[in-house]
Amino acid sequence: MNRIYMDNAATTPLSSEVLAEMMPVLTTDFGNPNSLHSFGRDAKQYIDIARSRVARGLGCDDEEVYFTSGATESNNWAISGIARAYRHKGNHIITTKIEHPSVLETCRKMERDGYRVTYLDVDETGLVRIDQLLHYIGADTILVSIMAANNEVGTIQNLQAIANIAKEKGVIFHTDATQAVGAINLNVHEMGIDAMSISGHKLNGPKGVGALYVSNRIIITPFMNGGEQEYGLRAGTSNVAGIVGLGKAVEIATRDILANSKKVRSLRDYFIAEVEKKIEMTYLNGHSIQRLPNNINLSFGMVDGESLMCMLDTYGIAVSTGSACSSGSTEASHVLVAMGIPADLVQGAVRFSISKSTTKEEIDFVVEKLVESVAKLRKISAMQKSQVGKGE
Ligand SMILES: *Cc1c(COP(=O)(O)O)cnc(C)c1O
C-alpha cells in the first residue's frame, strides 16, 4: 500500500542531505570531542561548525547555542534553569494554557518548589490574551514562557509584541519555537528573545537532539553536572552525529523558508477549501491566517476523531488526534479546551500536518477517503443514536 504521511508535527523524515552530513561522524570520524588527539579535534570541529549553523539560523552568537537531547530537555532546562538563577529577583513565572507538556509539567514542578505560576488564557483562535499578560506581569515576575506556534492547532503568536512587553518590564522571555523554526522568520537578537527551544526531528533532522539558545545577557543554572561540555552547563559526551544533523537541518530549514512556506501554505489552503466544500459540518480549529503553513486541524460534527484517525490509517493515511504526546490517553486536548471549543468538537478534532514533500495528488486522495470515512462514521453514529432511542 502506498502510504501517505500527514503527521509532520509529530515527527519528520530525516533529509538525505542531513544524513549525508552525519555519515562520516557515524563511521570514520567517531572521536570524542573532549579528547586532545586528532580524532578528538576533528569531532570538536564538527560541533563548532554545527553550532555556527544553528547560531546563523536563529540569529544569535555561537556561544549562545547549547545542544540538548531535544526540545523537551530545552524547555525543562530553560524554565527551571532561569527561574532558579533569578530566584533572588522574584518567584513569579507566566506561561499559557496551551503550551507543550514539557513546559506545563515543568511549571507545575516549579509551583511545588515554591514558585508562583500564571497560566494565561487564549482566545477561540488560540492567540494568547495580551491584555492578561499586561495585567499579570509584575515586579516579582522573572520569566515569561510562551510558545511561538502551537503544535496542535498551528496558531502563531504575536511573538514580537510579547517580546516587547517582556523587555519593557525587564522580564526574561523564553519561547518554545519547536514548530516555528523553518516555518516563520525568527531572529532572536532582532526580536529581543532571551531563550528559545528547538528540536532536530521536527525539522527533517535526527531524533534525540535539540538546542537551547540562551542570550549572553542572562544567566541560567546548569542542567547536567559532571563535565565541561556545552560551556560547563550541560555535561555529558556530546551526541556528535545528532548535533551535526541538527546543524545541517537548521541551515536548510532557515535557508529555504520562503519558498517552502509559500508552497506548503498553498497546499494547506487547497486542502482546507476542498474539505469545507465536500464535507458538511467541518470546522477549522485555530487561527485562519496566523497559522503554521503546514497545519490543518479540523473537527467534523458527529464524528469521533480517534475513530476517523483509525479509519484513515486503514488506507495508509497517517494523521493525528490532538497531539502525539497525549495519544494513548483519552484525555481531551488541553489546547482545544483552552480555546473554548465545544466538547463534542474537541472529540472530533483531527490534525493533518503536511510538508514540502506533500503533493496535490496525495491531498486529493486524502480528501476522497476523508469524505467516505466521515460519511461512514456519521451513519454509524446516527444508527447508535436511534438504537439508544429505541431502548428507552
Ligand atoms: C515536539 C515538540 C516538543 C518536544 O520536542 P522533542 O524534541 O520531541 O522533545 C516540544 N514543544 C513542541 C511545540 C513540540 O512540537
mmCIF file of C-alpha atoms and ligand atoms in Angstrom:
data_model
loop_
_atom_site.group_PDB
_atom_site.id
_atom_site.type_symbol
_atom_site.label_atom_id
_atom_site.label_comp_id
_atom_site.label_asym_id
_atom_site.label_seq_id
_atom_site.Cartn_x
_atom_site.Cartn_y
_atom_site.Cartn_z
ATOM 1 C CA MET A 1 0.000 0.000 0.000
ATOM 2 C CA ASN A 2 1.165 3.489 -0.851
ATOM 3 C CA ARG A 3 1.313 5.267 2.480
ATOM 4 C CA ILE A 4 0.685 8.969 2.955
ATOM 5 C CA TYR A 5 2.322 10.758 5.864
ATOM 6 C CA MET A 6 0.436 13.762 7.207
ATOM 7 C CA ASP A 7 1.780 13.815 10.750
ATOM 8 C CA ASN A 8 4.806 16.065 10.311
ATOM 9 C CA ALA A 9 4.025 17.956 13.517
ATOM 10 C CA ALA A 10 4.762 14.726 15.421
ATOM 11 C CA THR A 11 8.000 13.999 13.598
ATOM 12 C CA THR A 12 9.556 14.383 10.160
ATOM 13 C CA PRO A 13 11.658 12.075 7.989
ATOM 14 C CA LEU A 14 15.424 12.600 8.008
ATOM 15 C CA SER A 15 16.536 14.601 4.985
ATOM 16 C CA SER A 16 19.076 12.824 2.767
ATOM 17 C CA GLU A 17 21.224 15.956 2.775
ATOM 18 C CA VAL A 18 21.289 15.823 6.581
ATOM 19 C CA LEU A 19 22.070 12.103 6.637
ATOM 20 C CA ALA A 20 24.974 12.632 4.219
ATOM 21 C CA GLU A 21 26.407 15.206 6.601
ATOM 22 C CA MET A 22 26.071 12.814 9.558
ATOM 23 C CA MET A 23 27.573 9.721 7.904
ATOM 24 C CA PRO A 24 31.296 10.444 8.464
ATOM 25 C CA VAL A 25 30.653 11.069 12.153
ATOM 26 C CA LEU A 26 28.772 7.761 12.434
ATOM 27 C CA THR A 27 31.625 5.883 10.760
ATOM 28 C CA THR A 28 35.219 7.063 10.406
ATOM 29 C CA ASP A 29 35.192 10.312 12.376
ATOM 30 C CA PHE A 30 33.998 8.858 15.667
ATOM 31 C CA GLY A 31 36.210 10.750 18.082
ATOM 32 C CA ASN A 32 35.220 12.159 21.449
ATOM 33 C CA PRO A 33 35.266 15.953 21.081
ATOM 34 C CA ASN A 34 36.880 16.225 24.515
ATOM 35 C CA SER A 35 39.914 14.156 23.535
ATOM 36 C CA LEU A 36 43.095 16.084 22.843
ATOM 37 C CA HIS A 37 44.341 13.955 19.928
ATOM 38 C CA SER A 38 43.464 14.406 16.267
ATOM 39 C CA PHE A 39 40.323 12.260 16.492
ATOM 40 C CA GLY A 40 39.041 14.493 19.260
ATOM 41 C CA ARG A 41 39.996 17.692 17.467
ATOM 42 C CA ASP A 42 38.122 16.522 14.342
ATOM 43 C CA ALA A 43 34.997 15.795 16.385
ATOM 44 C CA LYS A 44 35.255 19.169 18.096
ATOM 45 C CA GLN A 45 35.444 20.847 14.723
ATOM 46 C CA TYR A 46 32.231 19.144 13.593
ATOM 47 C CA ILE A 47 30.481 20.505 16.662
ATOM 48 C CA ASP A 48 31.860 24.013 16.153
ATOM 49 C CA ILE A 49 30.533 24.060 12.589
ATOM 50 C CA ALA A 50 27.119 22.786 13.692
ATOM 51 C CA ARG A 51 26.947 25.405 16.447
ATOM 52 C CA SER A 52 27.706 28.145 13.923
ATOM 53 C CA ARG A 53 25.000 26.874 11.597
ATOM 54 C CA VAL A 54 22.404 26.862 14.363
ATOM 55 C CA ALA A 55 23.505 30.329 15.512
ATOM 56 C CA ARG A 56 23.233 31.704 11.989
ATOM 57 C CA GLY A 57 19.813 30.122 11.524
ATOM 58 C CA LEU A 58 18.468 31.602 14.752
ATOM 59 C CA GLY A 59 20.236 34.953 14.526
ATOM 60 C CA CYS A 60 22.476 34.679 17.588
ATOM 61 C CA ASP A 61 26.136 34.156 18.525
ATOM 62 C CA ASP A 62 27.734 30.712 18.548
ATOM 63 C CA GLU A 63 28.342 30.930 22.310
ATOM 64 C CA GLU A 64 24.629 31.340 22.892
ATOM 65 C CA VAL A 65 23.744 27.894 21.478
ATOM 66 C CA TYR A 66 23.645 24.898 23.844
ATOM 67 C CA PHE A 67 22.993 21.425 22.452
ATOM 68 C CA THR A 68 20.477 19.246 24.293
ATOM 69 C CA SER A 69 18.630 15.969 23.750
ATOM 70 C CA GLY A 70 15.615 17.736 22.234
ATOM 71 C CA ALA A 71 13.019 20.381 22.860
ATOM 72 C CA THR A 72 11.657 18.587 25.918
ATOM 73 C CA GLU A 73 15.015 18.978 27.623
ATOM 74 C CA SER A 74 15.451 22.517 26.313
ATOM 75 C CA ASN A 75 12.078 23.525 27.772
ATOM 76 C CA ASN A 76 12.741 21.793 31.106
ATOM 77 C CA TRP A 77 16.131 23.455 31.337
ATOM 78 C CA ALA A 78 15.047 26.922 30.229
ATOM 79 C CA ILE A 79 12.261 27.203 32.769
ATOM 80 C CA SER A 80 13.910 25.563 35.752
ATOM 81 C CA GLY A 81 17.368 26.986 34.985
ATOM 82 C CA ILE A 82 16.261 30.584 34.501
ATOM 83 C CA ALA A 83 13.784 30.553 37.385
ATOM 84 C CA ARG A 84 16.480 29.255 39.747
ATOM 85 C CA ALA A 85 19.088 31.722 38.524
ATOM 86 C CA TYR A 86 16.749 34.665 39.186
ATOM 87 C CA ARG A 87 15.106 33.434 42.400
ATOM 88 C CA HIS A 88 16.625 36.442 44.235
ATOM 89 C CA LYS A 89 14.606 38.773 41.986
ATOM 90 C CA GLY A 90 11.206 37.136 42.348
ATOM 91 C CA ASN A 91 9.267 33.898 42.163
ATOM 92 C CA HIS A 92 6.616 34.533 39.516
ATOM 93 C CA ILE A 93 6.512 32.760 36.138
ATOM 94 C CA ILE A 94 3.994 33.458 33.374
ATOM 95 C CA THR A 95 3.122 30.873 30.730
ATOM 96 C CA THR A 96 -0.020 29.838 28.845
ATOM 97 C CA LYS A 97 -2.635 27.102 28.978
ATOM 98 C CA ILE A 98 -1.714 25.805 25.517
ATOM 99 C CA GLU A 99 1.987 25.012 25.988
ATOM 100 C CA HIS A 100 3.592 21.663 25.223
ATOM 101 C CA PRO A 101 3.514 19.290 28.237
ATOM 102 C CA SER A 102 7.282 19.738 28.653
ATOM 103 C CA VAL A 103 6.608 23.374 29.566
ATOM 104 C CA LEU A 104 3.389 22.811 31.517
ATOM 105 C CA GLU A 105 4.748 19.933 33.622
ATOM 106 C CA THR A 106 7.937 21.845 34.388
ATOM 107 C CA CYS A 107 5.849 24.811 35.531
ATOM 108 C CA ARG A 108 3.811 22.518 37.794
ATOM 109 C CA LYS A 109 7.075 21.288 39.288
ATOM 110 C CA MET A 110 8.235 24.863 39.837
ATOM 111 C CA GLU A 111 4.965 25.509 41.711
ATOM 112 C CA ARG A 112 5.751 22.586 44.009
ATOM 113 C CA ASP A 113 9.192 24.168 44.525
ATOM 114 C CA GLY A 114 7.616 27.405 45.739
ATOM 115 C CA TYR A 115 7.277 29.454 42.575
ATOM 116 C CA ARG A 116 4.014 31.097 41.564
ATOM 117 C CA VAL A 117 2.856 30.381 38.005
ATOM 118 C CA THR A 118 0.184 32.179 35.973
ATOM 119 C CA TYR A 119 -1.284 30.242 33.046
ATOM 120 C CA LEU A 120 -2.653 32.749 30.523
ATOM 121 C CA ASP A 121 -5.870 32.097 28.622
ATOM 122 C CA VAL A 122 -6.121 32.100 24.845
ATOM 123 C CA ASP A 123 -8.968 33.295 22.643
ATOM 124 C CA GLU A 124 -11.031 30.998 20.383
ATOM 125 C CA THR A 125 -8.326 31.140 17.678
ATOM 126 C CA GLY A 126 -5.568 30.105 20.084
ATOM 127 C CA LEU A 127 -3.987 33.549 20.433
ATOM 128 C CA VAL A 128 -2.635 34.415 23.874
ATOM 129 C CA ARG A 129 -4.560 37.156 25.667
ATOM 130 C CA ILE A 130 -2.050 40.018 25.587
ATOM 131 C CA ASP A 131 -4.279 42.039 27.929
ATOM 132 C CA GLN A 132 -3.856 39.290 30.537
ATOM 133 C CA LEU A 133 -0.083 39.274 30.060
ATOM 134 C CA LEU A 134 -0.024 43.023 30.733
ATOM 135 C CA HIS A 135 -2.305 42.562 33.710
ATOM 136 C CA TYR A 136 -0.381 39.760 35.426
ATOM 137 C CA ILE A 137 3.221 40.783 34.709
ATOM 138 C CA GLY A 138 4.541 42.388 37.878
ATOM 139 C CA ALA A 139 7.540 43.328 39.970
ATOM 140 C CA ASP A 140 8.101 39.723 41.102
ATOM 141 C CA THR A 141 7.781 38.247 37.583
ATOM 142 C CA ILE A 142 11.102 36.741 36.486
ATOM 143 C CA LEU A 143 10.169 34.707 33.423
ATOM 144 C CA VAL A 144 7.605 34.655 30.619
ATOM 145 C CA SER A 145 7.485 31.427 28.573
ATOM 146 C CA ILE A 146 5.149 31.460 25.573
ATOM 147 C CA MET A 147 5.389 29.154 22.577
ATOM 148 C CA ALA A 148 5.977 30.672 19.125
ATOM 149 C CA ALA A 149 3.496 28.412 17.340
ATOM 150 C CA ASN A 150 1.201 25.751 18.708
ATOM 151 C CA ASN A 151 1.842 22.135 17.780
ATOM 152 C CA GLU A 152 -1.834 21.106 17.735
ATOM 153 C CA VAL A 153 -3.702 23.949 16.040
ATOM 154 C CA GLY A 154 -0.793 25.807 14.418
ATOM 155 C CA THR A 155 -1.670 29.244 15.783
ATOM 156 C CA ILE A 156 1.309 31.618 15.547
ATOM 157 C CA GLN A 157 1.542 34.012 18.500
ATOM 158 C CA ASN A 158 2.207 37.742 18.262
ATOM 159 C CA LEU A 159 5.744 36.981 19.362
ATOM 160 C CA GLN A 160 7.253 40.411 18.755
ATOM 161 C CA ALA A 161 4.561 42.111 20.822
ATOM 162 C CA ILE A 162 5.110 39.623 23.652
ATOM 163 C CA ALA A 163 8.904 40.030 23.478
ATOM 164 C CA ASN A 164 8.498 43.821 23.595
ATOM 165 C CA ILE A 165 6.309 43.671 26.691
ATOM 166 C CA ALA A 166 8.759 41.375 28.488
ATOM 167 C CA LYS A 167 11.666 43.645 27.576
ATOM 168 C CA GLU A 168 9.845 46.769 28.700
ATOM 169 C CA LYS A 169 9.118 45.158 32.062
ATOM 170 C CA GLY A 170 12.645 43.797 32.419
ATOM 171 C CA VAL A 171 11.406 40.201 32.417
ATOM 172 C CA ILE A 172 13.180 37.311 30.670
ATOM 173 C CA PHE A 173 11.339 35.886 27.680
ATOM 174 C CA HIS A 174 11.656 32.229 26.643
ATOM 175 C CA THR A 175 9.834 30.727 23.674
ATOM 176 C CA ASP A 176 9.330 27.130 22.576
ATOM 177 C CA ALA A 177 9.900 27.523 18.839
ATOM 178 C CA THR A 178 9.978 23.808 18.042
ATOM 179 C CA GLN A 179 7.176 24.097 15.481
ATOM 180 C CA ALA A 180 8.042 27.584 14.292
ATOM 181 C CA VAL A 181 11.673 27.304 13.199
ATOM 182 C CA GLY A 182 11.766 26.802 9.450
ATOM 183 C CA ALA A 183 8.135 27.875 9.143
ATOM 184 C CA ILE A 184 8.320 31.538 10.115
ATOM 185 C CA ASN A 185 11.178 34.018 10.284
ATOM 186 C CA LEU A 186 12.704 34.133 13.743
ATOM 187 C CA ASN A 187 15.766 36.207 14.541
ATOM 188 C CA VAL A 188 16.279 36.058 18.289
ATOM 189 C CA HIS A 189 18.606 39.071 18.541
ATOM 190 C CA GLU A 190 16.440 41.291 16.361
ATOM 191 C CA MET A 191 13.274 40.219 18.155
ATOM 192 C CA GLY A 192 14.724 40.517 21.648
ATOM 193 C CA ILE A 193 14.100 36.879 22.602
ATOM 194 C CA ASP A 194 16.199 35.764 25.605
ATOM 195 C CA ALA A 195 15.881 31.988 25.314
ATOM 196 C CA MET A 196 14.465 29.642 22.683
ATOM 197 C CA SER A 197 13.984 25.873 22.370
ATOM 198 C CA ILE A 198 14.257 23.886 19.155
ATOM 199 C CA SER A 199 14.277 20.203 18.174
ATOM 200 C CA GLY A 200 16.028 18.282 15.383
ATOM 201 C CA HIS A 201 13.345 15.790 14.421
ATOM 202 C CA LYS A 202 10.686 18.409 13.709
ATOM 203 C CA LEU A 203 12.970 19.902 11.017
ATOM 204 C CA ASN A 204 13.927 16.828 8.988
ATOM 205 C CA GLY A 205 16.851 16.308 11.345
ATOM 206 C CA PRO A 206 17.574 13.382 13.684
ATOM 207 C CA LYS A 207 15.667 12.477 16.836
ATOM 208 C CA GLY A 208 17.161 12.889 20.291
ATOM 209 C CA VAL A 209 18.904 16.192 19.644
ATOM 210 C CA GLY A 210 17.865 19.799 20.064
ATOM 211 C CA ALA A 211 19.202 23.106 21.243
ATOM 212 C CA LEU A 212 18.521 25.869 23.689
ATOM 213 C CA TYR A 213 19.520 29.387 22.749
ATOM 214 C CA VAL A 214 20.334 31.429 25.848
ATOM 215 C CA SER A 215 21.211 35.088 25.431
ATOM 216 C CA ASN A 216 24.624 36.128 26.762
ATOM 217 C CA ARG A 217 22.829 38.872 28.676
ATOM 218 C CA ILE A 218 21.080 36.424 31.002
ATOM 219 C CA ILE A 219 22.184 33.620 33.292
ATOM 220 C CA ILE A 220 20.944 30.048 33.691
ATOM 221 C CA THR A 221 21.848 27.301 36.156
ATOM 222 C CA PRO A 222 23.474 24.115 34.750
ATOM 223 C CA PHE A 223 21.212 21.266 33.660
ATOM 224 C CA MET A 224 23.681 18.387 33.949
ATOM 225 C CA ASN A 225 26.755 18.195 36.130
ATOM 226 C CA GLY A 226 29.926 16.242 35.513
ATOM 227 C CA GLY A 227 31.778 17.742 32.601
ATOM 228 C CA GLU A 228 32.801 20.851 30.753
ATOM 229 C CA GLN A 229 30.656 20.197 27.679
ATOM 230 C CA GLU A 230 28.343 22.984 26.478
ATOM 231 C CA TYR A 231 30.296 25.649 28.363
ATOM 232 C CA GLY A 232 30.011 23.616 31.547
ATOM 233 C CA LEU A 233 26.234 23.918 31.690
ATOM 234 C CA ARG A 234 25.153 20.658 30.079
ATOM 235 C CA ALA A 235 27.638 17.915 30.859
ATOM 236 C CA GLY A 236 27.892 14.570 29.083
ATOM 237 C CA THR A 237 29.729 13.355 25.995
ATOM 238 C CA SER A 238 28.223 15.168 23.038
ATOM 239 C CA ASN A 239 25.875 13.434 20.599
ATOM 240 C CA VAL A 240 28.192 14.441 17.755
ATOM 241 C CA ALA A 241 26.239 12.863 14.885
ATOM 242 C CA GLY A 242 22.970 14.272 16.184
ATOM 243 C CA ILE A 243 24.471 17.710 16.633
ATOM 244 C CA VAL A 244 25.903 17.652 13.105
ATOM 245 C CA GLY A 245 22.461 16.634 11.815
ATOM 246 C CA LEU A 246 20.723 19.385 13.754
ATOM 247 C CA GLY A 247 23.163 21.978 12.420
ATOM 248 C CA LYS A 248 22.510 20.968 8.823
ATOM 249 C CA ALA A 249 18.749 20.690 9.387
ATOM 250 C CA VAL A 250 18.550 24.212 10.832
ATOM 251 C CA GLU A 251 20.677 25.555 7.987
ATOM 252 C CA ILE A 252 18.407 24.020 5.338
ATOM 253 C CA ALA A 253 15.127 24.893 7.096
ATOM 254 C CA THR A 254 16.010 28.535 7.638
ATOM 255 C CA ARG A 255 17.596 28.903 4.181
ATOM 256 C CA ASP A 256 14.561 27.592 2.270
ATOM 257 C CA ILE A 257 11.923 29.146 4.498
ATOM 258 C CA LEU A 258 10.310 31.465 1.954
ATOM 259 C CA ALA A 259 9.958 29.010 -0.909
ATOM 260 C CA ASN A 260 8.849 26.157 1.345
ATOM 261 C CA SER A 261 6.325 28.078 3.365
ATOM 262 C CA LYS A 262 4.743 29.542 0.240
ATOM 263 C CA LYS A 263 4.399 26.127 -1.370
ATOM 264 C CA VAL A 264 3.125 24.389 1.758
ATOM 265 C CA ARG A 265 0.690 27.212 2.547
ATOM 266 C CA SER A 266 -0.959 26.953 -0.863
ATOM 267 C CA LEU A 267 -1.322 23.159 -0.448
ATOM 268 C CA ARG A 268 -2.808 23.718 3.007
ATOM 269 C CA ASP A 269 -5.340 26.233 1.747
ATOM 270 C CA TYR A 270 -6.319 23.931 -1.122
ATOM 271 C CA PHE A 271 -6.817 21.062 1.371
ATOM 272 C CA ILE A 272 -8.998 23.161 3.668
ATOM 273 C CA ALA A 273 -11.087 24.559 0.791
ATOM 274 C CA GLU A 274 -11.689 21.077 -0.647
ATOM 275 C CA VAL A 275 -12.768 19.627 2.695
ATOM 276 C CA GLU A 276 -15.019 22.564 3.519
ATOM 277 C CA LYS A 277 -16.615 22.230 0.078
ATOM 278 C CA LYS A 278 -17.162 18.469 0.284
ATOM 279 C CA ILE A 279 -17.940 17.763 3.941
ATOM 280 C CA GLU A 280 -20.734 19.405 5.886
ATOM 281 C CA MET A 281 -20.180 20.457 9.487
ATOM 282 C CA THR A 282 -16.422 20.912 9.039
ATOM 283 C CA TYR A 283 -14.789 23.322 11.473
ATOM 284 C CA LEU A 284 -11.248 24.638 11.205
ATOM 285 C CA ASN A 285 -9.594 24.868 14.632
ATOM 286 C CA GLY A 286 -7.013 27.592 15.196
ATOM 287 C CA HIS A 287 -6.374 30.918 13.512
ATOM 288 C CA SER A 288 -7.349 31.165 9.850
ATOM 289 C CA ILE A 289 -4.394 33.395 8.877
ATOM 290 C CA GLN A 290 -1.866 33.486 11.713
ATOM 291 C CA ARG A 291 -1.223 29.791 11.290
ATOM 292 C CA LEU A 292 1.674 27.438 10.542
ATOM 293 C CA PRO A 293 1.805 26.821 6.776
ATOM 294 C CA ASN A 294 1.645 23.042 7.255
ATOM 295 C CA ASN A 295 -1.094 22.758 9.899
ATOM 296 C CA ILE A 296 -4.666 21.704 9.219
ATOM 297 C CA ASN A 297 -6.705 20.960 12.355
ATOM 298 C CA LEU A 298 -10.315 20.076 11.620
ATOM 299 C CA SER A 299 -13.313 18.985 13.653
ATOM 300 C CA PHE A 300 -16.143 17.125 11.984
ATOM 301 C CA GLY A 301 -19.539 17.280 13.640
ATOM 302 C CA MET A 302 -20.891 13.891 14.782
ATOM 303 C CA VAL A 303 -17.534 12.203 14.199
ATOM 304 C CA ASP A 304 -15.103 10.877 16.786
ATOM 305 C CA GLY A 305 -11.551 11.957 15.904
ATOM 306 C CA GLU A 306 -9.924 8.758 17.069
ATOM 307 C CA SER A 307 -12.283 6.585 15.001
ATOM 308 C CA LEU A 308 -11.579 8.767 11.985
ATOM 309 C CA MET A 309 -7.837 8.549 12.522
ATOM 310 C CA CYS A 310 -8.058 4.739 12.718
ATOM 311 C CA MET A 311 -10.190 4.534 9.571
ATOM 312 C CA LEU A 312 -7.750 6.743 7.644
ATOM 313 C CA ASP A 313 -4.922 4.520 8.896
ATOM 314 C CA THR A 314 -6.525 1.538 7.121
ATOM 315 C CA TYR A 315 -5.976 3.466 3.867
ATOM 316 C CA GLY A 316 -2.349 4.104 4.812
ATOM 317 C CA ILE A 317 -3.018 7.739 5.744
ATOM 318 C CA ALA A 318 -1.198 8.887 8.893
ATOM 319 C CA VAL A 319 -2.807 11.748 10.813
ATOM 320 C CA SER A 320 -3.148 12.556 14.476
ATOM 321 C CA THR A 321 -5.750 13.426 17.074
ATOM 322 C CA GLY A 322 -4.773 16.190 19.458
ATOM 323 C CA SER A 323 -1.038 15.949 19.947
ATOM 324 C CA ALA A 324 1.093 12.858 19.532
ATOM 325 C CA CYS A 325 2.297 13.310 23.069
ATOM 326 C CA SER A 326 -1.160 12.793 24.519
ATOM 327 C CA SER A 327 -2.141 9.883 22.299
ATOM 328 C CA GLY A 328 -2.776 6.711 24.221
ATOM 329 C CA SER A 329 -4.588 8.736 26.819
ATOM 330 C CA THR A 330 -8.251 9.526 26.313
ATOM 331 C CA GLU A 331 -7.891 12.941 27.890
ATOM 332 C CA ALA A 332 -9.320 15.815 25.858
ATOM 333 C CA SER A 333 -6.835 18.154 24.184
ATOM 334 C CA HIS A 334 -5.892 20.854 26.701
ATOM 335 C CA VAL A 335 -5.320 23.211 23.777
ATOM 336 C CA LEU A 336 -8.783 22.875 22.245
ATOM 337 C CA VAL A 337 -10.367 23.030 25.707
ATOM 338 C CA ALA A 338 -8.471 26.265 26.460
ATOM 339 C CA MET A 339 -9.750 27.694 23.170
ATOM 340 C CA GLY A 340 -13.308 27.043 24.326
ATOM 341 C CA ILE A 341 -14.124 24.520 21.570
ATOM 342 C CA PRO A 342 -17.324 22.584 22.468
ATOM 343 C CA ALA A 343 -16.658 19.115 23.947
ATOM 344 C CA ASP A 344 -18.096 17.149 21.008
ATOM 345 C CA LEU A 345 -15.903 19.030 18.533
ATOM 346 C CA VAL A 346 -12.855 18.545 20.768
ATOM 347 C CA GLN A 347 -13.544 14.808 20.469
ATOM 348 C CA GLY A 348 -13.897 15.222 16.716
ATOM 349 C CA ALA A 349 -10.624 17.033 16.065
ATOM 350 C CA VAL A 350 -8.050 15.588 13.686
ATOM 351 C CA ARG A 351 -4.701 17.159 12.776
ATOM 352 C CA PHE A 352 -3.217 16.853 9.290
ATOM 353 C CA SER A 353 0.322 18.227 9.197
ATOM 354 C CA ILE A 354 1.742 18.282 5.696
ATOM 355 C CA SER A 355 5.239 19.088 4.413
ATOM 356 C CA LYS A 356 7.100 20.418 1.398
ATOM 357 C CA SER A 357 7.047 16.858 0.011
ATOM 358 C CA THR A 358 3.252 16.590 0.137
ATOM 359 C CA THR A 359 1.680 16.521 -3.335
ATOM 360 C CA LYS A 360 -1.679 17.701 -4.648
ATOM 361 C CA GLU A 361 -2.408 14.098 -5.668
ATOM 362 C CA GLU A 362 -1.902 12.984 -2.078
ATOM 363 C CA ILE A 363 -4.257 15.683 -0.845
ATOM 364 C CA ASP A 364 -6.897 14.676 -3.406
ATOM 365 C CA PHE A 365 -6.639 11.050 -2.264
ATOM 366 C CA VAL A 366 -6.858 12.013 1.411
ATOM 367 C CA VAL A 367 -9.875 14.257 0.804
ATOM 368 C CA GLU A 368 -11.598 11.430 -1.108
ATOM 369 C CA LYS A 369 -11.020 8.967 1.751
ATOM 370 C CA LEU A 370 -11.982 11.612 4.274
ATOM 371 C CA VAL A 371 -15.343 12.167 2.553
ATOM 372 C CA GLU A 372 -16.007 8.388 2.600
ATOM 373 C CA SER A 373 -14.847 7.897 6.178
ATOM 374 C CA VAL A 374 -16.759 10.824 7.638
ATOM 375 C CA ALA A 375 -19.952 9.653 5.869
ATOM 376 C CA LYS A 376 -19.472 6.107 7.237
ATOM 377 C CA LEU A 377 -18.810 7.268 10.773
ATOM 378 C CA ARG A 378 -21.780 9.638 10.732
ATOM 379 C CA LYS A 379 -24.021 6.791 9.591
ATOM 380 C CA ILE A 380 -22.799 4.574 12.436
ATOM 381 C CA SER A 381 -23.210 7.407 14.911
ATOM 382 C CA ALA A 382 -26.780 8.075 13.701
ATOM 383 C CA MET A 383 -27.629 4.348 13.972
ATOM 384 C CA GLN A 384 -26.295 4.166 17.512
ATOM 385 C CA LYS A 385 -28.336 7.215 18.457
ATOM 386 C CA SER A 386 -31.556 5.732 17.059
ATOM 387 C CA GLN A 387 -30.880 2.438 18.833
ATOM 388 C CA VAL A 388 -30.389 4.243 22.108
ATOM 389 C CA GLY A 389 -33.721 5.962 21.375
ATOM 390 C CA LYS A 390 -35.495 2.617 20.831
ATOM 391 C CA GLY A 391 -34.172 1.207 24.084
ATOM 392 C CA GLU A 392 -35.791 3.925 26.119
HETATM 393 C C1 LIG B 1 7.668 18.089 19.594
HETATM 394 C C2 LIG B 1 7.573 19.265 20.464
HETATM 395 C C3 LIG B 1 8.314 19.347 21.650
HETATM 396 C C4 LIG B 1 9.170 18.204 22.142
HETATM 397 O O1 LIG B 1 10.299 18.038 21.325
HETATM 398 P P1 LIG B 1 11.233 16.743 21.490
HETATM 399 O O2 LIG B 1 12.463 17.101 20.761
HETATM 400 O O3 LIG B 1 10.465 15.627 20.845
HETATM 401 O O4 LIG B 1 11.452 16.509 22.925
HETATM 402 C C5 LIG B 1 8.206 20.493 22.407
HETATM 403 N N1 LIG B 1 7.429 21.522 22.015
HETATM 404 C C6 LIG B 1 6.710 21.484 20.885
HETATM 405 C C7 LIG B 1 5.883 22.661 20.494
HETATM 406 C C8 LIG B 1 6.762 20.360 20.073
HETATM 407 O O5 LIG B 1 6.044 20.323 18.955
#
